[in-house]
JSON list of C-alpha atoms in Angstrom, two decimals:
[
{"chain": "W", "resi": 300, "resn": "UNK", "atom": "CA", "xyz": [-17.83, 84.56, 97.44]},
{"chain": "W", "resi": 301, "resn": "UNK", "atom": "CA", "xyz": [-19.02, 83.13, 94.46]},
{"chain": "W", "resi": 302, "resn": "UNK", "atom": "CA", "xyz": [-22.76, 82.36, 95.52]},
{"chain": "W", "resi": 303, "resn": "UNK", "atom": "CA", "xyz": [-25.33, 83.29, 98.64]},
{"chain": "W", "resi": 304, "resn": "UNK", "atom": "CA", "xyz": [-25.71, 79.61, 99.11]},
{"chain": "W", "resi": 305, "resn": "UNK", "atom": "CA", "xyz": [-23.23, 79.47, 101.60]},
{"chain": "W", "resi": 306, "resn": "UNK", "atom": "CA", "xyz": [-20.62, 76.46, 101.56]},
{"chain": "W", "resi": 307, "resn": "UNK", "atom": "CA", "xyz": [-18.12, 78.42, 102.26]},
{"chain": "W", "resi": 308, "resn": "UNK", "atom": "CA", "xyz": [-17.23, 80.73, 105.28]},
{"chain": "W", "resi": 309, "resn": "UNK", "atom": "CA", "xyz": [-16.72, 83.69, 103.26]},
{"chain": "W", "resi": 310, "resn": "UNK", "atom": "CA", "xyz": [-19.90, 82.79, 101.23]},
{"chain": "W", "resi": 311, "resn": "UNK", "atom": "CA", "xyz": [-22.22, 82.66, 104.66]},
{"chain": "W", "resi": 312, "resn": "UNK", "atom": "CA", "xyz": [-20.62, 86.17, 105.56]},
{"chain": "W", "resi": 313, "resn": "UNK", "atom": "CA", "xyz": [-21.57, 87.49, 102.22]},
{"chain": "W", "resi": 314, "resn": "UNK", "atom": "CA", "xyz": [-25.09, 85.69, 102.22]},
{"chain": "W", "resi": 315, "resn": "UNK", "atom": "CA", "xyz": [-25.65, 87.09, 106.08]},
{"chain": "W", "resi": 316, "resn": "UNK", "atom": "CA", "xyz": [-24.81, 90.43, 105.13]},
{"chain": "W", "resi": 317, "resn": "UNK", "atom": "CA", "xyz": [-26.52, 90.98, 102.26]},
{"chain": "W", "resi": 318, "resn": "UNK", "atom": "CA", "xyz": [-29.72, 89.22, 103.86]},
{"chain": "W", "resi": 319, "resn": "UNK", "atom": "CA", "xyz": [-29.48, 91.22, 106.91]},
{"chain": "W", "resi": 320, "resn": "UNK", "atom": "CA", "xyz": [-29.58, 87.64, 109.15]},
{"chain": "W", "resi": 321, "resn": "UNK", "atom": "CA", "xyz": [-26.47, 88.59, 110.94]},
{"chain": "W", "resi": 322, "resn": "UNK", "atom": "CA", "xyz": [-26.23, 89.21, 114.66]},
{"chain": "W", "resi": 323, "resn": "UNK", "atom": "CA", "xyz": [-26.74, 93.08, 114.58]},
{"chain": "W", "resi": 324, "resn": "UNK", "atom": "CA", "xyz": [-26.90, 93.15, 110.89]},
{"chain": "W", "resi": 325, "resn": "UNK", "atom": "CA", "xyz": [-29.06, 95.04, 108.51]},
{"chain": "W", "resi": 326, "resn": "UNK", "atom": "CA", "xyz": [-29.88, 94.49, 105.21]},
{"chain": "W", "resi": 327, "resn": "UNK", "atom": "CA", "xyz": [-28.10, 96.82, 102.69]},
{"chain": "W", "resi": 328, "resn": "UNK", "atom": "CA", "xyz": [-30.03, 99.51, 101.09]},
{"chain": "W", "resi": 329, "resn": "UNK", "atom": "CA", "xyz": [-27.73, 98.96, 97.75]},
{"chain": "W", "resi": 330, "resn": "UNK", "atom": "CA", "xyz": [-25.25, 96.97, 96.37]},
{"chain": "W", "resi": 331, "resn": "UNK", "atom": "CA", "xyz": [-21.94, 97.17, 94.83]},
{"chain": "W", "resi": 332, "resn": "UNK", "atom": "CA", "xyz": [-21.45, 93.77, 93.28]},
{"chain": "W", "resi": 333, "resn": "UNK", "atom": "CA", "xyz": [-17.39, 93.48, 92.51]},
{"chain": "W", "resi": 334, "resn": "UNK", "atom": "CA", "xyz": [-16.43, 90.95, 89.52]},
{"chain": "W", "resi": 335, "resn": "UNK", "atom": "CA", "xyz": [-13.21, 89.96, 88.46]},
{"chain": "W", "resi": 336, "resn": "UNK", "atom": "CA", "xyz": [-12.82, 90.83, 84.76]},
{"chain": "W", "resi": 337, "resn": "UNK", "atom": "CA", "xyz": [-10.60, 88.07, 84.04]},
{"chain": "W", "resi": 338, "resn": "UNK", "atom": "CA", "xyz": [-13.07, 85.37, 85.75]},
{"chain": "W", "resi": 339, "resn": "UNK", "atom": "CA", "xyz": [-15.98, 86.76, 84.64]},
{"chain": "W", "resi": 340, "resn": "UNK", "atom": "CA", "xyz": [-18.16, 83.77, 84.20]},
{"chain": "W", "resi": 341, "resn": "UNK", "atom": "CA", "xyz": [-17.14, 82.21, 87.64]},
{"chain": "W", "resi": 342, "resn": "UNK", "atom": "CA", "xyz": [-18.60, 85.99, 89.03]},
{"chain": "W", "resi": 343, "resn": "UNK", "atom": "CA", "xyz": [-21.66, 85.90, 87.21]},
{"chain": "W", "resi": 344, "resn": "UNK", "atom": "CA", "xyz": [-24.08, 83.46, 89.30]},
{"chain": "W", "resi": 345, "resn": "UNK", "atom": "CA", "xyz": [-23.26, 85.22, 92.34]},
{"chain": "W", "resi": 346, "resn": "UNK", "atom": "CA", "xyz": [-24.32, 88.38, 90.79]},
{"chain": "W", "resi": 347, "resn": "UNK", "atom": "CA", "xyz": [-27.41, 86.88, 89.11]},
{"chain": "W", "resi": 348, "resn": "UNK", "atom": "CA", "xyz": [-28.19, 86.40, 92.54]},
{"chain": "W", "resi": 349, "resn": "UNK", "atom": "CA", "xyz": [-28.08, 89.27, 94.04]},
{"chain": "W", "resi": 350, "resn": "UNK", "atom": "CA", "xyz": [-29.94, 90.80, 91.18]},
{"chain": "W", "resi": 351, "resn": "UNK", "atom": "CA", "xyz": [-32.66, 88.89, 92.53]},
{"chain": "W", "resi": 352, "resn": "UNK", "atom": "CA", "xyz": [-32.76, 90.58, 96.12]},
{"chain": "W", "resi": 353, "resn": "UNK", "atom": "CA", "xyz": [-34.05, 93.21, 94.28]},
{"chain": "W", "resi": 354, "resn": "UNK", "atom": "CA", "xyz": [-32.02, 95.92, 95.82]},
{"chain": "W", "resi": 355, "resn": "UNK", "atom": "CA", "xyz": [-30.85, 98.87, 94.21]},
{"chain": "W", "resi": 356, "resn": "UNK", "atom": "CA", "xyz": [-27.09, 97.15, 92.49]},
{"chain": "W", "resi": 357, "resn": "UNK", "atom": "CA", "xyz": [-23.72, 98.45, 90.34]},
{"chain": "W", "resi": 358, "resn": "UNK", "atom": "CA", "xyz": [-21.37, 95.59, 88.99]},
{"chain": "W", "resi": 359, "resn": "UNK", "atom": "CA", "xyz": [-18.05, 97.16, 89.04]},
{"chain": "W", "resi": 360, "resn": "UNK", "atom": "CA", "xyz": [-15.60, 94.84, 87.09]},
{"chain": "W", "resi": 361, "resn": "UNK", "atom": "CA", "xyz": [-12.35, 94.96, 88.69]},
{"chain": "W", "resi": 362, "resn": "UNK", "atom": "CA", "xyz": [-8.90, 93.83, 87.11]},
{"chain": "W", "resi": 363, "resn": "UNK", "atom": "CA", "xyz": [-10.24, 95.35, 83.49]},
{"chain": "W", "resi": 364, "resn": "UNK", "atom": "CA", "xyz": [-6.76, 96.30, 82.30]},
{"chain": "W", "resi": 365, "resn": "UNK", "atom": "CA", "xyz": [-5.20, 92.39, 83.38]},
{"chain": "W", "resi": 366, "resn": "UNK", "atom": "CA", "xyz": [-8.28, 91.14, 81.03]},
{"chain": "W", "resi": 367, "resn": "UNK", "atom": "CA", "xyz": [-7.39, 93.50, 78.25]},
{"chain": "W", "resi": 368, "resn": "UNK", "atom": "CA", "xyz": [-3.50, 92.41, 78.36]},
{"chain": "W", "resi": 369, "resn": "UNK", "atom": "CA", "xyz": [-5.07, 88.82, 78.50]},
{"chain": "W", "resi": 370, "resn": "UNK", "atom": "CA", "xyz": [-7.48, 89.50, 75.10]},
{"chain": "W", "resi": 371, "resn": "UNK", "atom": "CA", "xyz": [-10.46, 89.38, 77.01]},
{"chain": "W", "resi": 372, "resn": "UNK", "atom": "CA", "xyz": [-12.67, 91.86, 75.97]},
{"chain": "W", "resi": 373, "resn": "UNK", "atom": "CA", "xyz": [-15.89, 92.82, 77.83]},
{"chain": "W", "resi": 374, "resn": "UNK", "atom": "CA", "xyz": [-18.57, 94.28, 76.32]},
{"chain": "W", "resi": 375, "resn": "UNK", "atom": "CA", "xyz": [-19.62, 96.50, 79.56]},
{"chain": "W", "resi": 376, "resn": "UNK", "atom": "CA", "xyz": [-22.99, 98.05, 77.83]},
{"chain": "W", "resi": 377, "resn": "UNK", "atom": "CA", "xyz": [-24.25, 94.58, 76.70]},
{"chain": "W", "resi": 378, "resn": "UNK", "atom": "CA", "xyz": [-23.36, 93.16, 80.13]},
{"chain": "W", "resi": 379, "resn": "UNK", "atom": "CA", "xyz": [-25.68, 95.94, 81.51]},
{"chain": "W", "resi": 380, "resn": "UNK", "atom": "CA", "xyz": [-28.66, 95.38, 79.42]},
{"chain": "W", "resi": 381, "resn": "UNK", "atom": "CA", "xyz": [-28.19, 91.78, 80.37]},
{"chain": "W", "resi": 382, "resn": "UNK", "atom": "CA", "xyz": [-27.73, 91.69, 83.74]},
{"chain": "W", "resi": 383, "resn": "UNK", "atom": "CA", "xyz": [-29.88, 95.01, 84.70]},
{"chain": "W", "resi": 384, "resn": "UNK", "atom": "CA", "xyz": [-27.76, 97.06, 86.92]},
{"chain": "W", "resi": 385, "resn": "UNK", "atom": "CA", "xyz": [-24.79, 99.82, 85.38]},
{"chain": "W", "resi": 386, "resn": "UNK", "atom": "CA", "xyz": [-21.58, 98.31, 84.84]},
{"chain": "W", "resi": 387, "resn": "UNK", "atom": "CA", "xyz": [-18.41, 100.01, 85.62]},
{"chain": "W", "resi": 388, "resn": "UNK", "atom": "CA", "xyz": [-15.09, 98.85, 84.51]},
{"chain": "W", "resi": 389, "resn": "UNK", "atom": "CA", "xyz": [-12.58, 99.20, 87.01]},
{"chain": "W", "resi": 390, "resn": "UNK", "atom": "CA", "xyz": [-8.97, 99.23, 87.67]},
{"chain": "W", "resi": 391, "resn": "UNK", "atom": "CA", "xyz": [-7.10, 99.33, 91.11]},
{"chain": "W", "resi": 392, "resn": "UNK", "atom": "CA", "xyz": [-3.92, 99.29, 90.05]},
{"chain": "W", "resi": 393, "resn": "UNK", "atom": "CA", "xyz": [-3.94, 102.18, 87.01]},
{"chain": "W", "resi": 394, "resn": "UNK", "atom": "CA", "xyz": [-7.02, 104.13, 89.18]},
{"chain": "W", "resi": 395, "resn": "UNK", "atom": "CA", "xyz": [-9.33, 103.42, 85.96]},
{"chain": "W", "resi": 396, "resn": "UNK", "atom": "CA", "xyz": [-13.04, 104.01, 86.70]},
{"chain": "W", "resi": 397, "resn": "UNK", "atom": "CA", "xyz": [-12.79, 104.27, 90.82]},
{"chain": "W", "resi": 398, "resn": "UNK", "atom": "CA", "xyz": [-14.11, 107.88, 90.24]},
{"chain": "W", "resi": 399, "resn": "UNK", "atom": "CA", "xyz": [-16.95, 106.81, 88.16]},
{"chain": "W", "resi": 400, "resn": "UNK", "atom": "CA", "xyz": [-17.70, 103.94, 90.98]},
{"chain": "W", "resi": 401, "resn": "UNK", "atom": "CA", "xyz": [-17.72, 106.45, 93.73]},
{"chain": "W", "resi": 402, "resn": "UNK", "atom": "CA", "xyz": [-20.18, 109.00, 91.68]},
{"chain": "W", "resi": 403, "resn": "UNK", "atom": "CA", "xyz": [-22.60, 106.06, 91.34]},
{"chain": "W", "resi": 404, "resn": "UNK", "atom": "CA", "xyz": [-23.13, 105.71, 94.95]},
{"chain": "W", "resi": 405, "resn": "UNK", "atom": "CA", "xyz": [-25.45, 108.42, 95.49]},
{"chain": "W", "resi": 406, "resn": "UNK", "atom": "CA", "xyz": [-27.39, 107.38, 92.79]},
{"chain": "W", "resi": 407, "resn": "UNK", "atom": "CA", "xyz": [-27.91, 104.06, 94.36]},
{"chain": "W", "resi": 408, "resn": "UNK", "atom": "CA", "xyz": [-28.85, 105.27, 97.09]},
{"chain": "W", "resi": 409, "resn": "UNK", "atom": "CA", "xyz": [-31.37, 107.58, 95.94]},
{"chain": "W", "resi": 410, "resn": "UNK", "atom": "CA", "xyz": [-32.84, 104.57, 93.71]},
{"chain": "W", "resi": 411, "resn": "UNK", "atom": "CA", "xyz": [-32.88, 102.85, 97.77]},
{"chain": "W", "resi": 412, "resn": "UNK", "atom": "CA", "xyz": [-35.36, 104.97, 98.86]},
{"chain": "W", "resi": 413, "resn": "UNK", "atom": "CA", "xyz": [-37.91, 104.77, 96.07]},
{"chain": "W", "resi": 414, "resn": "UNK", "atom": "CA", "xyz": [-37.56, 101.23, 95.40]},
{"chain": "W", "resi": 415, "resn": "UNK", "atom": "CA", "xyz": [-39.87, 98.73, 96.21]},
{"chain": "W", "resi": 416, "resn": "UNK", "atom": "CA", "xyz": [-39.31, 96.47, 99.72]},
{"chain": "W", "resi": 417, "resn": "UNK", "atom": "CA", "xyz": [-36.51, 93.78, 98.34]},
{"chain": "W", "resi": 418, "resn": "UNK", "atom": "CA", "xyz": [-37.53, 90.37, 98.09]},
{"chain": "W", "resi": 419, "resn": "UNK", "atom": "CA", "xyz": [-36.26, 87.81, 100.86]},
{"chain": "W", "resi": 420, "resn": "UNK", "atom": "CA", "xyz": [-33.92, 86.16, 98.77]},
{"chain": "W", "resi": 421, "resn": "UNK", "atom": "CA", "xyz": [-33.30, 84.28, 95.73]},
{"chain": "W", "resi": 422, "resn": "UNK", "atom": "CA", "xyz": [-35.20, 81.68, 94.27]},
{"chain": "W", "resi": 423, "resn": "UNK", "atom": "CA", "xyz": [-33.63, 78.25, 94.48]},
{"chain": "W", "resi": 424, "resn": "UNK", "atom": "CA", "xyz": [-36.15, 76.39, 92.85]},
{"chain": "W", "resi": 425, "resn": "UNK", "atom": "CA", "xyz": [-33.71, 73.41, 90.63]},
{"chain": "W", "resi": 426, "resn": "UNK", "atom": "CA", "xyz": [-35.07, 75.38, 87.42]},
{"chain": "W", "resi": 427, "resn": "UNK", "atom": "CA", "xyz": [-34.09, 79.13, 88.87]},
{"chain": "W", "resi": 428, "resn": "UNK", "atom": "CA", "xyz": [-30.86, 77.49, 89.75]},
{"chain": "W", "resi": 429, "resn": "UNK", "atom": "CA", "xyz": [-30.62, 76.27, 85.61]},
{"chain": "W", "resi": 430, "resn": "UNK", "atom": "CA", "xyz": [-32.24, 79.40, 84.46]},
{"chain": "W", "resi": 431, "resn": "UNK", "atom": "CA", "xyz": [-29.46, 81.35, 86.28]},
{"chain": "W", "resi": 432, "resn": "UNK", "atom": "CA", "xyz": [-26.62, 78.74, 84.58]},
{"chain": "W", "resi": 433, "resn": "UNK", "atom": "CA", "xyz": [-28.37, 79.38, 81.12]},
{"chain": "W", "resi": 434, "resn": "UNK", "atom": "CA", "xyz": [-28.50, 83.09, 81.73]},
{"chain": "W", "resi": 435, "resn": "UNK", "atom": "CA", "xyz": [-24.58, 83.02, 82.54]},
{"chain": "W", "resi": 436, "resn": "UNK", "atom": "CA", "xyz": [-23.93, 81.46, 79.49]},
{"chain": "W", "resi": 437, "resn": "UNK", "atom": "CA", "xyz": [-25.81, 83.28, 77.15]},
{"chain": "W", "resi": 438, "resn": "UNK", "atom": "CA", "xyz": [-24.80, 86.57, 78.64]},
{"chain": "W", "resi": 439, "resn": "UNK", "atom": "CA", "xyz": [-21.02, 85.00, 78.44]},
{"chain": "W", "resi": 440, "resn": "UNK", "atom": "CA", "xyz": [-21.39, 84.49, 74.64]},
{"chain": "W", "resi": 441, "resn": "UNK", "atom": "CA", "xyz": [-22.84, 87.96, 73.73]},
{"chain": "W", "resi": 442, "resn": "UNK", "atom": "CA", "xyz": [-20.85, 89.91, 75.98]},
{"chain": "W", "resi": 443, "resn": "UNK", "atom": "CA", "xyz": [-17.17, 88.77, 76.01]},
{"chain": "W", "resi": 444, "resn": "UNK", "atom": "CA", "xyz": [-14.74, 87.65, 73.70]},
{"chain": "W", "resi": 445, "resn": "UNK", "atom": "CA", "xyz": [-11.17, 86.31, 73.77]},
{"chain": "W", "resi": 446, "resn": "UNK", "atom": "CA", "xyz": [-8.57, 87.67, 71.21]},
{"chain": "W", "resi": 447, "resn": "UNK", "atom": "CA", "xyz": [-5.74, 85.63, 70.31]},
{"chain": "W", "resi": 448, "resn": "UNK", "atom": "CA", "xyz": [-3.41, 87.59, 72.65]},
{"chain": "W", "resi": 449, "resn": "UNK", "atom": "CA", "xyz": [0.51, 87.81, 71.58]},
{"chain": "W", "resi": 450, "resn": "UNK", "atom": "CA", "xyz": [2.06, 84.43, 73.62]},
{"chain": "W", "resi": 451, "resn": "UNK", "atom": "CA", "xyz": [2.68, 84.79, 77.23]},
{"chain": "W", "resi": 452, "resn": "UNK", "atom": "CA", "xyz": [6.12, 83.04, 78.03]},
{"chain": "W", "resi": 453, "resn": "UNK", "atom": "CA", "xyz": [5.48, 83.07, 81.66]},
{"chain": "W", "resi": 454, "resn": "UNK", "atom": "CA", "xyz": [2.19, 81.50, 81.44]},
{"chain": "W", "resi": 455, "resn": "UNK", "atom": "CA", "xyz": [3.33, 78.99, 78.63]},
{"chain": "W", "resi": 456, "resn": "UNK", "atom": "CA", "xyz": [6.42, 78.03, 80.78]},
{"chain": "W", "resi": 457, "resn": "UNK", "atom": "CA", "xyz": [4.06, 77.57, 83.94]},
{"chain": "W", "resi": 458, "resn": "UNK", "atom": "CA", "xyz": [2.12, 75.41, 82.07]},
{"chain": "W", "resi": 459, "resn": "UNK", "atom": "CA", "xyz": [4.84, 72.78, 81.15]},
{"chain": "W", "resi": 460, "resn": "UNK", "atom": "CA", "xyz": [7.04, 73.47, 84.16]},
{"chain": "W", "resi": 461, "resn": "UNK", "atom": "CA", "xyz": [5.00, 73.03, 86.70]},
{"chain": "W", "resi": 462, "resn": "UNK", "atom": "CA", "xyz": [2.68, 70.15, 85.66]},
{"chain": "W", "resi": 463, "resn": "UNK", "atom": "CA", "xyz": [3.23, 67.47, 88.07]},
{"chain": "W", "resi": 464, "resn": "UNK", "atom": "CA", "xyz": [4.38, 64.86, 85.72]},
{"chain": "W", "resi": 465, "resn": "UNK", "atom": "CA", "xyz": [6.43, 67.13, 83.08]},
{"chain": "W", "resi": 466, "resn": "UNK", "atom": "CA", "xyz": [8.39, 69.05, 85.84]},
{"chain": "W", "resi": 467, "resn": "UNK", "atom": "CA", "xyz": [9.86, 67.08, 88.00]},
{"chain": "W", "resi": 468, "resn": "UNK", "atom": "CA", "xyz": [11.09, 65.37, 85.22]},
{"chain": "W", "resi": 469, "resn": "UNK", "atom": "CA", "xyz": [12.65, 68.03, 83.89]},
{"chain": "W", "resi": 470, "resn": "UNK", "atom": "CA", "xyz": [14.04, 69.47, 86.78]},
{"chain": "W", "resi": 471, "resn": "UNK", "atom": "CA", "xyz": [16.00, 65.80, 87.32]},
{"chain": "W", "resi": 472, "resn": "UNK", "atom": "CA", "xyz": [17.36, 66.46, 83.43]},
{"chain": "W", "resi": 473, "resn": "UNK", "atom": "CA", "xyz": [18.45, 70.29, 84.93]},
{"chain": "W", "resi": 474, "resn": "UNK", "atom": "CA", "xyz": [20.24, 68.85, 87.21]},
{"chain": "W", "resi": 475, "resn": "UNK", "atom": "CA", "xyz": [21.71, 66.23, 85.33]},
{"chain": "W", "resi": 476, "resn": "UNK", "atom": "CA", "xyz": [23.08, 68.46, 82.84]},
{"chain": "W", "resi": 477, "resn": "UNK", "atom": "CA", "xyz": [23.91, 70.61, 85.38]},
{"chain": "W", "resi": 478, "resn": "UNK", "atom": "CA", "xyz": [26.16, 67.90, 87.37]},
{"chain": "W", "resi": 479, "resn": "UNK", "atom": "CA", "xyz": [27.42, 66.74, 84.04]},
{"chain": "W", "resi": 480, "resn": "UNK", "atom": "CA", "xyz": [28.49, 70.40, 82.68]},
{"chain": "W", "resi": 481, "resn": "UNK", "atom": "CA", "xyz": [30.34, 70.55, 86.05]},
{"chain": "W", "resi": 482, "resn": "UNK", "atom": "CA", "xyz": [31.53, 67.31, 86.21]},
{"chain": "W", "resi": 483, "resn": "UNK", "atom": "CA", "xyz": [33.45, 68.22, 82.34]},
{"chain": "W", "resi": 484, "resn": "UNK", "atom": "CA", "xyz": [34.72, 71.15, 83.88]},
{"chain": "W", "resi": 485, "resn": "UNK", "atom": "CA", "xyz": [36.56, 69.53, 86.94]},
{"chain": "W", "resi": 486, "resn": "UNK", "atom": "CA", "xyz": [37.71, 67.21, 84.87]},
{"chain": "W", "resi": 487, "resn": "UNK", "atom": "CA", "xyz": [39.25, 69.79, 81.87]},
{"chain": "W", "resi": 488, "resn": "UNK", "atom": "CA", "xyz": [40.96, 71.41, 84.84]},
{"chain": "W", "resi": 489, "resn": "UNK", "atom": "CA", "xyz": [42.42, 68.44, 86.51]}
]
């Protein structure tokens, strides 16, 4: 889910159950907000968001070693002074920083019970909703950068390959080269 305001069915799960509006649902007494390292900015609104619910929060960033290999670099203690809530870099794949994910749980939970009451949801208001995109971007701009990482032949290829003009085309030259490399062979033979 990428927002709470649900256009999407995963997105009205994720807004129900984080609202408590669910058919036997409660509301959450924290949050674990999960971001995609490599998508950051695409993450952020949603967890601007829940920010606003007011409820006890950690942003764990998942995929931090693919962003890394990409030359995205995240700058995880000026993403938490930005966005509020502790930031943990995570890693399913190489087990990086799932310890330090689970050890912040009782933390949360302790900050649960001495919190104030959560607010009923976020503000929506057509200048929250720009204040949110401005806060996204400026938090963007201070907190990751983008090295010029080594060329990716895989990606590169993708690219060209399978644009829908550039590779069919070239797959009909493939083949044409391929039928005339075997056609010159047949005919060396015969």
């Amino acid at each position: 889910a990428y927002s709470l305001d649900a256009r999407t069915p995963d997105e009205a799960i994720t807004s129900e159950m984080v609202r408590g509006v669910g058919v036997g649902e409660q509301r959450p007494q924290a949050i674990i907000a999960v971001a995609d390292s490599t998508n950051l900015e695409r993450n952020l609104y949603l967890v601007f968001q829940l920010r606003e619910l007011g409820l006890p929060m950690v942003l764990a960033l998942t995929m931090s070693d693919l962003a890394r290999r990409d030359g995205i670099v995240v700058d995880a203690a000026e993403l938490e002074r930005r966005v509020g809530v502790p930031v943990i870099m995570t890693s399913a794949r190489k087990n990086l920083g799932l310890a330090d994910l689970v050890s912040s749980i009782p933390g949360l939970l302790d900050r649960a019970r001495v919190s104030a009451s959560p607010s009923a949801g976020p503000d929506n208001s057509p200048a929250r909703i720009l204040g949110r995109y401005q806060a996204i971007e400026d938090t963007m701009k201070a907190t990751v950068t983008r090295k010029q990482a080594a060329k990716n032949v895989t990606r590169a290829l993708d690219r060209i390959l399978l644009n829908p003009i550039a590779g069919p085309l070239i797959l009909v030259a493939l083949f044409a080269l391929m039928f005339i490399l075997a056609d010159g062979i047949v005919m060396s033979e015969a």
